[in-house]
Coordinates of C-alpha atoms and ligand atoms in Angstrom, one line a residue:
M1 CA 49.9 4.9 67.7
S2 CA 47.2 4.1 65.2
V3 CA 47.6 1.0 63.0
T4 CA 46.5 1.1 59.4
L5 CA 44.0 -1.6 58.7
P6 CA 43.2 -2.7 55.2
V7 CA 39.5 -2.0 55.7
K8 CA 37.5 0.5 57.7
K9 CA 34.0 0.6 59.2
N10 CA 31.3 1.1 56.6
D11 CA 33.5 0.1 53.6
Y12 CA 31.8 -1.9 50.9
I13 CA 34.1 -4.6 49.6
D14 CA 34.1 -7.6 47.4
V15 CA 35.4 -10.8 49.0
V16 CA 35.7 -14.6 48.6
F17 CA 34.9 -16.6 51.7
E18 CA 37.7 -19.1 52.5
D19 CA 36.5 -20.7 55.7
L20 CA 33.8 -21.1 58.3
T21 CA 34.3 -20.2 61.9
H22 CA 33.3 -22.5 64.7
E23 CA 30.3 -20.2 65.2
G24 CA 29.2 -20.7 61.6
A25 CA 30.2 -17.3 60.1
G26 CA 32.1 -17.0 56.8
V27 CA 35.7 -15.9 56.9
A28 CA 37.1 -13.6 54.2
K29 CA 40.6 -12.2 54.2
V30 CA 41.7 -8.8 53.0
D31 CA 45.5 -8.7 52.8
G32 CA 45.6 -11.3 55.5
Y33 CA 43.1 -9.4 57.7
P34 CA 40.2 -11.7 58.6
L35 CA 36.6 -10.5 58.5
F36 CA 33.8 -12.7 60.0
V37 CA 30.6 -12.5 58.1
P38 CA 27.4 -14.3 59.2
N39 CA 25.7 -16.3 56.5
G40 CA 28.8 -16.5 54.2
L41 CA 29.9 -19.9 53.0
P42 CA 33.4 -21.1 51.9
G43 CA 33.9 -20.6 48.2
E44 CA 31.3 -17.9 47.8
K45 CA 31.9 -14.5 46.2
A46 CA 30.1 -11.6 47.8
K47 CA 29.8 -7.9 48.5
I48 CA 30.0 -7.2 52.2
K49 CA 29.8 -4.1 54.4
V50 CA 32.4 -3.7 57.1
I51 CA 30.5 -3.3 60.4
K52 CA 33.4 -3.3 62.8
A53 CA 37.2 -3.2 62.3
N54 CA 39.1 -4.3 65.4
K55 CA 42.9 -4.4 65.5
G56 CA 43.3 -8.1 64.5
Y57 CA 40.0 -8.9 62.9
G58 CA 36.7 -7.4 61.8
F59 CA 33.0 -8.2 61.3
G60 CA 30.9 -7.7 58.2
R61 CA 27.4 -8.0 56.9
L62 CA 26.6 -9.9 53.7
I63 CA 25.1 -7.4 51.2
E64 CA 25.0 -9.4 47.9
L65 CA 26.0 -12.9 46.9
Y66 CA 27.7 -13.0 43.4
E67 CA 28.4 -16.7 43.4
E68 CA 26.7 -19.2 45.6
S69 CA 28.3 -22.3 47.1
P70 CA 26.9 -25.6 45.8
D71 CA 26.3 -26.5 49.4
R72 CA 24.0 -23.5 50.0
V73 CA 20.4 -24.4 50.6
K74 CA 17.3 -22.3 51.5
A75 CA 16.9 -22.6 55.3
P76 CA 13.6 -24.5 55.8
C77 CA 12.7 -22.7 59.0
P78 CA 10.8 -19.4 58.4
I79 CA 12.2 -17.8 61.5
Y80 CA 15.8 -19.0 61.1
K81 CA 17.2 -15.5 60.8
E82 CA 15.5 -14.0 63.9
C83 CA 15.9 -16.9 66.2
G84 CA 19.6 -17.8 66.4
G85 CA 18.9 -21.2 67.9
C86 CA 20.3 -22.8 64.7
Q87 CA 23.4 -21.4 62.9
L88 CA 23.8 -23.7 59.9
Q89 CA 20.5 -24.2 58.2
H90 CA 21.7 -22.3 55.1
L91 CA 24.3 -25.1 54.6
S92 CA 23.3 -28.5 53.3
Y93 CA 23.4 -31.3 55.9
E94 CA 26.2 -33.0 54.0
G95 CA 28.0 -29.7 54.0
Q96 CA 27.5 -29.3 57.8
L97 CA 29.0 -32.8 58.4
K98 CA 32.0 -32.0 56.2
A99 CA 32.6 -28.7 58.0
K100 CA 32.4 -30.4 61.4
E101 CA 34.8 -33.1 60.4
K102 CA 37.2 -30.4 59.1
Q103 CA 36.9 -28.5 62.3
V104 CA 37.8 -31.5 64.5
R105 CA 40.7 -32.4 62.3
E106 CA 42.1 -28.9 62.2
V107 CA 41.8 -28.3 65.9
L108 CA 43.5 -31.6 66.7
T109 CA 46.4 -30.6 64.5
R110 CA 46.6 -26.9 65.5
I111 CA 46.0 -27.1 69.2
G112 CA 46.8 -30.8 70.0
K113 CA 49.8 -31.0 67.6
L114 CA 48.5 -34.4 66.7
E115 CA 49.7 -35.3 63.3
N116 CA 48.2 -38.2 61.4
V117 CA 45.5 -38.9 63.9
K118 CA 42.6 -40.9 62.3
V119 CA 39.5 -38.7 62.3
H120 CA 36.5 -40.5 60.9
P121 CA 33.7 -38.8 58.9
V122 CA 31.0 -37.4 61.3
L123 CA 28.2 -39.8 62.1
G124 CA 25.2 -37.8 61.2
M125 CA 21.4 -38.4 61.3
S126 CA 19.6 -39.9 58.4
E127 CA 16.6 -37.6 59.3
P128 CA 18.3 -34.5 60.9
W129 CA 15.1 -32.7 61.9
R130 CA 12.7 -32.9 64.8
Y131 CA 15.3 -34.4 67.1
R132 CA 15.1 -32.5 70.4
N133 CA 13.2 -34.2 73.2
K134 CA 13.0 -31.1 75.4
A135 CA 11.4 -27.7 74.7
Q136 CA 11.5 -24.8 77.1
V137 CA 9.9 -21.7 75.8
P138 CA 9.4 -18.3 77.4
V139 CA 5.9 -16.9 77.6
G140 CA 4.8 -13.3 77.0
E141 CA 1.8 -11.3 76.2
R142 CA 0.6 -9.5 73.1
E143 CA -2.7 -7.7 72.7
G144 CA -4.0 -9.5 75.7
G145 CA -3.2 -13.0 74.5
L146 CA -0.3 -15.3 75.3
I147 CA 2.6 -15.8 73.1
A148 CA 5.3 -18.5 73.5
G149 CA 8.4 -19.0 71.5
F150 CA 11.9 -17.8 71.7
Y151 CA 13.9 -14.7 72.5
Q152 CA 14.9 -12.8 69.4
K153 CA 18.7 -12.9 68.8
R154 CA 20.6 -10.7 71.3
S155 CA 17.4 -9.5 73.0
H156 CA 14.7 -10.5 75.4
E157 CA 11.9 -9.8 73.0
I158 CA 9.7 -12.9 72.7
I159 CA 8.8 -14.0 69.2
N160 CA 5.8 -16.2 68.9
M161 CA 6.5 -19.6 67.4
E162 CA 4.2 -22.2 66.1
A163 CA 6.9 -24.8 65.3
C164 CA 10.6 -25.4 65.8
L165 CA 12.0 -27.7 63.1
I166 CA 14.6 -29.3 65.4
Q167 CA 12.1 -30.0 68.1
Q168 CA 10.0 -33.2 68.4
E169 CA 6.7 -32.4 66.8
K170 CA 5.0 -33.6 70.0
N171 CA 6.7 -30.9 72.0
D172 CA 5.5 -28.2 69.6
E173 CA 2.0 -29.5 70.0
V174 CA 2.2 -29.6 73.8
V175 CA 3.4 -26.0 74.0
R176 CA 0.6 -24.8 71.6
V177 CA -2.0 -26.7 73.6
V178 CA -0.8 -25.6 77.0
K179 CA -0.5 -22.0 75.9
D180 CA -4.0 -22.0 74.6
I181 CA -5.4 -23.6 77.8
C182 CA -3.6 -21.1 80.0
E183 CA -4.7 -18.2 77.9
R184 CA -8.4 -19.2 78.1
H185 CA -8.1 -19.5 81.8
G186 CA -6.7 -16.0 82.1
I187 CA -3.2 -16.9 83.4
P188 CA -1.1 -13.7 83.0
A189 CA 2.3 -14.1 81.4
Y190 CA 5.4 -13.2 83.5
D191 CA 6.7 -9.7 82.8
E192 CA 10.5 -9.8 83.2
E193 CA 10.9 -6.0 83.6
K194 CA 8.3 -5.5 86.2
H195 CA 8.8 -8.9 87.8
K196 CA 5.0 -9.3 87.8
G197 CA 2.6 -11.8 86.2
Q198 CA 2.7 -15.5 86.5
L199 CA 3.6 -17.9 83.7
R200 CA 7.3 -17.7 82.9
H201 CA 8.0 -20.8 80.8
I202 CA 6.3 -23.8 79.4
M203 CA 8.5 -26.8 79.3
A204 CA 7.8 -30.1 77.5
R205 CA 9.8 -33.3 77.7
Y206 CA 9.1 -36.3 75.5
G207 CA 10.4 -39.8 75.8
L208 CA 11.2 -40.8 72.2
V209 CA 11.0 -44.5 72.8
S210 CA 8.4 -44.6 75.6
G211 CA 6.1 -41.9 74.1
E212 CA 5.7 -40.4 77.6
I213 CA 5.2 -36.7 78.0
M214 CA 5.9 -34.3 80.9
V215 CA 4.5 -30.8 81.0
V216 CA 6.1 -28.2 83.3
L217 CA 4.6 -24.9 84.1
V218 CA 7.2 -22.5 85.4
T219 CA 5.4 -19.8 87.5
R220 CA 6.6 -16.8 89.5
T221 CA 4.6 -17.8 92.6
S222 CA 2.9 -20.9 93.7
E223 CA -0.4 -19.5 92.8
L224 CA -2.2 -20.9 89.8
P225 CA -5.8 -19.7 89.3
N226 CA -8.2 -22.3 87.8
K227 CA -5.6 -25.0 88.5
Q228 CA -7.9 -28.0 88.4
N229 CA -9.5 -26.9 85.1
I230 CA -6.1 -26.4 83.6
I231 CA -4.9 -29.8 84.7
D232 CA -8.1 -31.5 83.4
E233 CA -7.8 -29.9 80.0
I234 CA -4.1 -30.6 79.6
V235 CA -4.8 -34.3 80.5
E236 CA -7.7 -34.4 78.0
R237 CA -5.9 -32.7 75.1
T238 CA -2.4 -34.3 75.5
P239 CA -2.5 -38.0 74.8
G240 CA 0.7 -39.6 76.3
V241 CA 1.0 -37.1 79.2
K242 CA 2.2 -38.9 82.3
S243 CA 3.3 -36.0 84.4
I244 CA 2.3 -32.4 85.0
I245 CA 4.6 -30.4 87.2
Q246 CA 4.5 -26.8 88.5
N247 CA 7.9 -25.3 89.0
I248 CA 8.2 -22.1 91.0
N249 CA 10.8 -19.6 90.2
S250 CA 10.4 -16.4 92.1
K251 CA 13.8 -15.0 91.3
K252 CA 14.7 -12.2 88.9
T253 CA 16.9 -14.4 86.8
N254 CA 17.6 -15.8 83.3
V255 CA 17.7 -19.3 84.8
I256 CA 14.6 -21.1 83.7
L257 CA 13.8 -23.4 86.6
G258 CA 13.4 -22.5 90.3
D259 CA 14.2 -24.8 93.2
E260 CA 10.6 -25.7 94.2
T261 CA 8.5 -28.2 92.3
K262 CA 5.0 -29.6 92.8
V263 CA 3.5 -32.5 91.1
L264 CA 0.1 -31.2 89.8
W265 CA -1.0 -34.5 88.3
G266 CA 0.5 -38.0 87.6
E267 CA 4.0 -39.0 88.2
E268 CA 7.0 -37.0 89.3
V269 CA 9.1 -38.5 86.4
I270 CA 8.7 -39.8 83.0
Y271 CA 10.7 -42.8 81.6
D272 CA 12.7 -43.3 78.5
F273 CA 15.2 -45.7 77.1
I274 CA 18.6 -45.3 75.5
G275 CA 19.3 -48.8 74.0
D276 CA 18.2 -51.3 76.7
I277 CA 18.7 -48.9 79.6
K278 CA 15.7 -47.3 81.2
F279 CA 16.0 -43.8 82.6
A280 CA 13.8 -41.8 85.0
I281 CA 13.7 -38.2 84.0
S282 CA 12.4 -35.5 86.4
S283 CA 11.7 -31.9 85.5
Q284 CA 15.2 -31.0 86.8
S285 CA 17.2 -33.9 85.4
F286 CA 19.9 -33.5 82.9
Y287 CA 19.1 -35.8 80.0
Q288 CA 20.7 -35.8 76.6
V289 CA 18.4 -33.8 74.2
N290 CA 19.0 -36.0 71.1
P291 CA 18.5 -39.5 72.3
E292 CA 18.9 -41.1 68.9
Q293 CA 22.4 -39.8 68.5
T294 CA 23.2 -40.3 72.1
K295 CA 22.8 -44.0 71.4
V296 CA 25.2 -43.7 68.5
L297 CA 27.8 -41.8 70.7
Y298 CA 27.6 -44.3 73.6
D299 CA 27.8 -47.3 71.3
K300 CA 31.0 -45.8 69.9
A301 CA 32.3 -45.2 73.5
L302 CA 31.4 -48.8 74.3
E303 CA 33.1 -50.1 71.2
Y304 CA 36.2 -48.2 72.0
A305 CA 36.2 -49.4 75.6
N306 CA 36.2 -53.0 74.1
L307 CA 35.2 -54.6 77.4
S308 CA 35.4 -58.3 78.1
G309 CA 33.5 -58.4 81.4
E310 CA 36.7 -58.5 83.5
E311 CA 37.5 -54.8 83.7
T312 CA 37.2 -52.1 86.3
V313 CA 36.0 -48.9 84.6
I314 CA 35.9 -45.3 85.9
D315 CA 33.4 -42.9 84.3
A316 CA 34.4 -39.4 85.2
Y317 CA 31.8 -36.6 84.8
C318 CA 29.1 -39.3 84.8
G319 CA 26.0 -37.0 85.0
I320 CA 22.9 -39.2 85.7
G321 CA 25.1 -42.3 85.0
T322 CA 24.1 -42.8 81.3
I323 CA 27.5 -43.9 80.1
S324 CA 28.3 -45.8 83.4
L325 CA 25.1 -47.9 83.1
F326 CA 25.8 -48.6 79.4
L327 CA 29.3 -49.8 80.3
A328 CA 28.3 -51.8 83.4
Q329 CA 26.5 -54.3 81.2
K330 CA 29.9 -55.3 79.8
A331 CA 32.3 -54.6 82.7
R332 CA 33.1 -56.2 86.1
K333 CA 32.7 -53.0 88.0
V334 CA 32.0 -49.3 87.1
Y335 CA 32.7 -46.3 89.3
G336 CA 31.0 -43.1 88.3
V337 CA 31.8 -39.6 89.7
E338 CA 29.9 -36.4 89.2
I339 CA 29.8 -33.0 90.9
V340 CA 26.0 -32.4 91.0
P341 CA 24.4 -34.3 93.9
E342 CA 20.9 -34.5 92.3
A343 CA 22.5 -36.1 89.2
I344 CA 24.1 -38.8 91.4
E345 CA 20.7 -39.5 93.0
D346 CA 19.3 -40.0 89.5
A347 CA 22.2 -42.2 88.6
Q348 CA 21.5 -44.4 91.7
R349 CA 17.8 -44.6 90.9
N350 CA 18.6 -45.5 87.3
A351 CA 20.9 -48.3 88.4
Q352 CA 18.2 -49.7 90.6
L353 CA 15.6 -49.3 87.9
N354 CA 17.7 -51.5 85.6
E355 CA 18.8 -53.8 88.4
I356 CA 22.4 -53.0 87.6
T357 CA 24.4 -53.7 90.8
N358 CA 28.0 -53.5 89.6
V359 CA 28.1 -49.7 89.7
E360 CA 29.1 -47.3 92.4
F361 CA 28.5 -43.6 92.2
A362 CA 30.2 -40.8 94.1
V363 CA 29.5 -37.0 94.4
G364 CA 32.5 -34.8 94.0
Q365 CA 35.0 -33.2 91.7
A366 CA 36.5 -35.9 89.4
E367 CA 39.9 -34.3 90.0
V368 CA 39.6 -34.8 93.7
V369 CA 37.6 -38.1 94.0
I370 CA 39.6 -40.1 91.4
P371 CA 43.0 -39.4 93.0
K372 CA 41.5 -40.4 96.3
W373 CA 40.2 -43.7 94.8
Y374 CA 43.7 -44.3 93.4
E375 CA 45.3 -43.8 96.8
D376 CA 42.7 -46.2 98.2
G377 CA 43.8 -48.8 95.7
I378 CA 41.0 -48.4 93.1
S379 CA 42.5 -48.3 89.7
A380 CA 40.8 -48.6 86.3
D381 CA 41.6 -50.7 83.3
V382 CA 39.5 -48.4 81.2
L383 CA 38.8 -44.8 82.1
V384 CA 36.0 -42.8 80.4
V385 CA 35.8 -39.0 80.7
D386 CA 32.9 -36.8 79.4
P387 CA 33.7 -33.4 80.7
P388 CA 31.8 -30.1 80.2
R389 CA 33.0 -27.6 77.6
K390 CA 36.1 -26.5 79.5
G391 CA 37.5 -30.0 79.4
C392 CA 39.3 -32.0 82.0
D393 CA 41.0 -30.6 85.0
E394 CA 44.8 -30.9 84.7
A395 CA 44.9 -32.7 88.1
L396 CA 42.7 -35.4 86.7
L397 CA 44.8 -35.8 83.6
Q398 CA 47.9 -36.2 85.8
T399 CA 46.1 -38.8 87.9
I400 CA 45.3 -40.7 84.7
I401 CA 48.9 -40.6 83.7
S402 CA 50.0 -42.0 87.0
M403 CA 47.2 -44.6 87.2
K404 CA 47.9 -45.8 83.7
P405 CA 44.6 -47.3 82.6
K406 CA 45.2 -49.3 79.4
K407 CA 42.6 -47.3 77.6
V408 CA 41.1 -43.9 77.9
V409 CA 37.9 -43.1 76.1
Y410 CA 37.4 -39.3 75.9
V411 CA 33.9 -38.1 75.0
S412 CA 34.0 -34.4 74.3
C413 CA 31.5 -31.6 73.4
N414 CA 34.4 -29.2 72.6
P415 CA 37.1 -30.1 70.1
G416 CA 39.3 -27.3 71.4
T417 CA 39.7 -28.6 74.9
L418 CA 39.7 -32.2 73.6
A419 CA 42.8 -31.3 71.6
R420 CA 44.5 -29.6 74.5
D421 CA 43.8 -32.6 76.8
L422 CA 44.9 -35.2 74.3
R423 CA 48.2 -33.4 74.0
I424 CA 48.7 -33.7 77.8
L425 CA 47.8 -37.4 77.7
E426 CA 50.1 -38.0 74.7
D427 CA 53.0 -36.3 76.6
G428 CA 52.2 -38.5 79.5
G429 CA 52.5 -41.8 77.5
Y430 CA 49.2 -42.2 75.7
K431 CA 48.6 -42.5 72.0
T432 CA 45.4 -41.3 70.3
L433 CA 44.4 -44.1 68.0
E434 CA 41.2 -42.6 66.5
V435 CA 38.6 -39.9 66.8
Q436 CA 34.9 -40.3 65.9
P437 CA 32.8 -37.1 65.7
V438 CA 29.1 -37.6 66.1
D439 CA 26.5 -35.0 65.1
M440 CA 24.3 -34.6 68.2
F441 CA 22.9 -31.2 67.2
P442 CA 22.2 -30.9 63.5
H443 CA 21.9 -27.3 62.1
T444 CA 23.8 -25.9 65.1
T445 CA 27.6 -25.4 65.3
H446 CA 28.0 -27.9 68.2
V447 CA 30.4 -30.9 67.6
E448 CA 30.6 -33.9 69.8
A449 CA 33.5 -36.4 69.4
V450 CA 34.8 -39.6 71.1
A451 CA 38.5 -40.4 71.1
L452 CA 40.2 -43.6 71.8
L453 CA 43.7 -43.5 73.5
E454 CA 45.9 -46.4 74.5
L455 CA 48.9 -46.6 76.8
N456 CA 52.1 -46.8 74.8
Ligands
SAH501 N1 28.3 -38.3 80.9 C1 27.0 -37.6 81.2 C2 27.1 -36.1 81.4 C3 28.2 -35.4 80.7 S1 28.0 -33.6 80.9 C4 26.1 -37.9 80.0 O1 26.5 -38.3 79.0 O2 24.9 -37.7 80.2 C5 29.3 -33.2 82.0 C6 29.0 -33.5 83.5 O3 30.2 -33.1 84.2 C7 27.9 -32.6 84.0 O4 26.9 -33.5 84.6 C8 28.5 -31.7 85.1 O5 27.7 -31.5 86.2 C9 29.7 -32.6 85.5 N2 30.9 -31.9 86.0 C10 31.4 -30.6 85.8 N3 32.5 -30.4 86.4 C11 32.8 -31.5 87.1 C12 33.9 -31.9 88.0 N4 34.9 -31.1 88.2 N5 33.9 -33.2 88.5 C13 32.9 -34.0 88.2 N6 31.8 -33.7 87.4 C14 31.8 -32.5 86.9

């Protein structure tokens, strides 16, 4: 049976956008039927073309804007449309923060059924550009020369890029210099289709506070012609470089880094600080990409934990121990758990580096390790979770409900799963007191939030 939809493919229609999706597209409705249109902003009147009409929703393309939103701005990046790395540059920064706040509030009500929860305005950046501390750009060839930049949206075509406006300027510079040096020494770019050639990616990491730079050359094999000259030139032309690494990735894969690394020059790691805590960052380490806002987020988590120095704290999904070490300064004891063994090695090294002795880290699934700790008599006064996008495992939430820590601080990178998990904790006897969204990724649709719960 065919359903009659209010629009069909290739229709041109006039619409008013009512909303913004979590992916940054405008939402228009025709007789209740939603159409998602990239680049449309709430309040705008436009002519669109229907590109696809599914049963419950469709997609359109913006053809002409009749009336612009007062929040619309000209995207400052010249390659904004082709790249796809940012989704919200056409919306003023203030408009972005308002949209993210609205998203968090709506999701908490709709999915979490949390009425009247206090959602604060998003903590944004005063200078929301040039914030990323890590660049990893694919390398290709054009007319015999090397190009380095980004994959065009929905393709593996490499577009050459001189600058990325959300990237630390230093990283742009490093990529340009390294590309130039490799080109002059005749290093062939990796060819994805033929699985031939050599240089796959150039990666740059920059310690915002320390000023230290790491350069990583990702190559298909361990061979690197003219290696010594390349190293000498990188060192000469990159003030601040502390580490040059070769990473070998011989697989046919989209994963950037391979398993094997060689230190070509300098140290194996660079160092950086978040607040007073020093971190060692290797080529493979997970490290927050916006250190300035990470500090804002962790300060909020610490404020919510409200530690006196007497508490036992559990940090679930602790990664390289960033939050654990932050909390350890104010707690009696912190236990961190994380599934990736290398991250726990980093966490232990970081604890030593900072002479923090009241932390203990374990490798494993939070939903397995924490129940075991609980059985063994380890129980938390404050429990912090910072799960990946899919949220907390139900078994972990049930353990929290039995363990009854007085406070739960939930750090989330996905408001949808945050809302779902808060509902479970509320049903288990917790009350969500407040939620603070933090903008870790300006001009993208990502939203980070920290929630404070207390046992009823
Ligand atoms: N709190 C850290 C990392 C948060 S990212 C920081 O702020 O830097 C989420 C982390 O959860 C990742 O390091 C991921 O490896 C880990 N993880 C994913 N599933 C897990 C599980 N079931 N148990 C424990 N850790 C897990």
